[in-house]
Amino acid sequence: MLIQVLQAQVAAALLDCEAVVFTPDAPVTFKSGIQSPVYIDNRRLPFWPEQWQVVIEGFRQVITALKLEFDVIAGIAAAGIPHSAALAYLLGTPSIFVRKQAKEHGLKSLVEGGDVTRRRVLLVEDLVTTGGSSLAGVEALRAAGAVVKDCLCITSYGFAEAAKAFNAANVRLHPLTPFSAIVVEASRRGMFGQPELDLLERWMRDPHQWQTAE
């Protein structure tokens, strides 16, 4: 019950800060190559402190409910960093971040902020599509000597390929709210009519071929 309530609260927070944009006539292309009729911009959250607080507090509730154990919190650059840093500050936990690629100057490190050798690291991501960026971060952390078993994210589209990738990497993914919960809340608010709901259902069922599906 707690998880369902939290999913609804986070979905409402994202809609309140206009982080969810429906663009059926101009699909957005993700880094994975998937084209989407909807775009979720969680980078808007820090501009809306009340809604952001719902998310950060939600992370704390999930950590407590699942009894997650960790020594360090890591954010994926760049979108995951505000949320990981805020959560680490709330919990009084060391905070680091993981670059997507090393800088050409300096120490050229992928993991920035501190030594994670033999330390349990909780990864924080803003949004998971196929899991590629998150799992690249896991790989970088493990290469630096960290132990990574869990990843928190604000939102996940719930694609089967993401679940498969996380399972293969032996990482548990814990989204605060799935995309399906956002659709339910948006529908309750009258933001989506039946044609939009049908399109979103088709996209969620086959994100690679939804535009050609009947």
XYZ file of C-alpha atoms in Angstrom:
214
model
C 0.000 0.000 0.000
C 2.838 2.414 0.874
C 4.442 1.892 -2.523
C 1.152 2.510 -4.370
C 0.534 5.719 -2.429
C 4.085 6.879 -3.096
C 3.776 6.117 -6.817
C 0.652 8.280 -7.015
C 2.266 11.104 -5.028
C 5.370 11.200 -7.215
C 3.311 10.972 -10.409
C 1.243 13.935 -9.195
C 4.398 15.895 -8.335
C 5.821 15.376 -11.825
C 2.591 16.503 -13.452
C 2.330 19.493 -11.118
C 5.731 20.785 -12.221
C 4.933 20.117 -15.884
C 7.731 17.575 -16.233
C 5.597 15.368 -18.495
C 5.074 16.607 -22.054
C 2.898 14.766 -24.578
C 4.282 15.195 -28.114
C 2.530 12.703 -30.451
C 3.032 14.854 -33.556
C 6.734 15.429 -32.895
C 8.142 12.309 -31.220
C 11.221 12.756 -29.073
C 14.227 10.554 -29.833
C 15.924 9.048 -26.795
C 19.645 8.304 -26.600
C 18.737 4.631 -27.080
C 17.189 5.501 -30.454
C 13.638 4.912 -29.245
C 11.163 7.516 -30.468
C 8.607 8.546 -27.888
C 5.291 10.438 -27.985
C 5.942 11.628 -24.435
C 8.897 13.315 -22.753
C 9.643 13.334 -19.030
C 11.962 16.123 -17.904
C 12.826 15.471 -14.258
C 15.389 18.279 -14.418
C 12.478 20.637 -13.750
C 12.044 19.304 -10.215
C 14.649 21.450 -8.377
C 12.818 24.558 -9.625
C 9.710 23.293 -7.786
C 10.880 22.711 -4.187
C 7.578 21.359 -2.863
C 7.364 18.729 -5.609
C 11.087 17.989 -5.364
C 10.691 17.358 -1.653
C 8.072 14.698 -2.456
C 10.640 12.916 -4.624
C 13.586 13.118 -2.210
C 11.410 12.078 0.723
C 10.091 9.285 -1.484
C 13.626 7.999 -1.958
C 14.080 7.972 1.815
C 10.853 6.011 2.271
C 11.903 3.397 -0.287
C 15.310 3.022 1.365
C 13.630 2.484 4.729
C 10.919 0.145 3.436
C 13.374 -2.050 1.515
C 16.096 -1.791 4.171
C 18.700 -0.868 1.578
C 22.246 -0.860 2.923
C 24.953 1.411 1.504
C 27.901 3.584 2.454
C 27.864 6.113 -0.396
C 25.229 7.620 -2.698
C 26.167 8.204 -6.342
C 24.393 10.255 -8.984
C 24.665 9.769 -12.729
C 25.846 12.944 -14.475
C 24.257 15.191 -15.108
C 20.524 14.764 -14.459
C 20.900 12.408 -11.505
C 23.287 14.601 -9.523
C 20.828 17.092 -7.947
C 18.680 14.253 -6.630
C 21.550 12.104 -5.367
C 23.175 15.096 -3.661
C 19.915 16.162 -2.005
C 19.257 12.618 -0.791
C 22.802 12.247 0.542
C 22.478 15.571 2.369
C 19.159 14.479 3.898
C 20.637 11.186 5.113
C 24.069 12.511 6.090
C 25.719 10.102 3.655
C 28.847 10.654 1.512
C 27.962 11.732 -2.027
C 29.762 11.212 -5.335
C 28.865 11.332 -9.001
C 29.667 9.302 -12.090
C 30.583 10.914 -15.389
C 29.370 9.484 -18.666
C 32.870 9.975 -20.043
C 36.119 11.094 -18.493
C 37.342 14.663 -18.920
C 40.280 15.221 -21.250
C 42.156 17.099 -18.520
C 42.806 16.630 -14.810
C 42.755 13.094 -13.413
C 40.402 11.875 -16.154
C 38.247 10.022 -13.636
C 34.768 8.671 -14.279
C 33.955 8.525 -10.565
C 34.262 11.917 -8.869
C 34.167 12.865 -5.204
C 35.874 10.142 -3.204
C 37.359 6.664 -2.996
C 34.698 3.957 -3.341
C 36.984 0.942 -3.056
C 35.105 -1.869 -1.269
C 32.289 0.528 -0.369
C 28.616 -0.168 -0.975
C 27.261 2.427 -3.383
C 23.597 3.239 -3.971
C 23.108 4.612 -7.475
C 20.535 7.370 -8.101
C 19.208 8.080 -11.598
C 16.490 10.467 -12.713
C 14.910 8.385 -15.486
C 15.433 4.857 -16.789
C 14.533 3.991 -20.378
C 16.575 0.981 -21.485
C 19.032 1.210 -18.593
C 22.100 1.836 -20.726
C 23.291 5.013 -18.988
C 22.586 3.685 -15.505
C 24.395 0.416 -16.093
C 27.360 2.215 -17.643
C 27.536 4.041 -14.317
C 27.380 0.732 -12.464
C 30.241 -0.571 -14.592
C 32.345 2.524 -13.862
C 31.692 2.251 -10.130
C 32.556 -1.430 -10.046
C 35.718 -0.761 -12.032
C 36.626 1.751 -9.309
C 36.206 -0.970 -6.693
C 32.670 -0.238 -5.492
C 29.966 -2.757 -4.647
C 26.741 -1.801 -6.435
C 23.546 -3.788 -5.936
C 20.730 -1.219 -6.046
C 19.640 1.700 -8.213
C 16.955 4.223 -7.308
C 15.279 6.247 -10.028
C 12.449 8.745 -10.085
C 10.734 7.241 -13.108
C 11.015 4.135 -15.247
C 9.151 3.431 -18.464
C 8.989 -0.225 -17.461
C 10.451 -1.607 -20.685
C 11.222 -5.327 -20.637
C 14.683 -4.735 -22.094
C 15.570 -2.516 -19.130
C 14.454 -5.166 -16.643
C 16.487 -7.765 -18.516
C 19.577 -5.540 -18.557
C 19.409 -4.796 -14.833
C 18.903 -8.466 -14.025
C 21.902 -9.385 -16.163
C 24.003 -6.829 -14.276
C 22.746 -8.141 -10.917
C 21.353 -4.739 -9.962
C 17.931 -4.183 -8.420
C 16.032 -1.221 -9.888
C 13.683 0.717 -7.599
C 11.627 3.380 -9.440
C 9.576 5.772 -7.324
C 6.847 5.715 -9.936
C 6.425 3.765 -13.174
C 5.295 5.544 -16.308
C 1.994 3.648 -16.106
C 1.190 5.422 -12.812
C 1.860 8.787 -14.452
C -0.559 7.886 -17.251
C -3.216 6.930 -14.693
C -2.826 10.231 -12.829
C -2.791 12.268 -16.054
C -5.941 10.493 -17.216
C -7.613 11.194 -13.874
C -6.856 14.883 -14.387
C -8.340 14.803 -17.875
C -5.012 15.456 -19.570
C -5.315 12.432 -21.875
C -8.353 11.391 -23.892
C -8.958 7.877 -25.193
C -6.989 8.407 -28.442
C -3.940 9.521 -26.447
C -4.329 6.626 -24.024
C -4.541 4.168 -26.913
C -1.391 5.636 -28.461
C 0.520 5.483 -25.167
C -0.577 1.893 -24.615
C 0.675 1.004 -28.099
C 3.982 2.729 -27.411
C 4.491 1.026 -24.046
C 3.692 -2.344 -25.616
C 6.254 -1.899 -28.415
C 8.405 1.246 -28.059
C 10.457 0.360 -31.136
C 7.606 -0.221 -33.603
C 4.638 1.702 -32.181
C 4.479 4.140 -35.107
C 3.937 1.323 -37.610
C 1.613 -0.777 -35.443
C -2.046 -0.832 -36.311
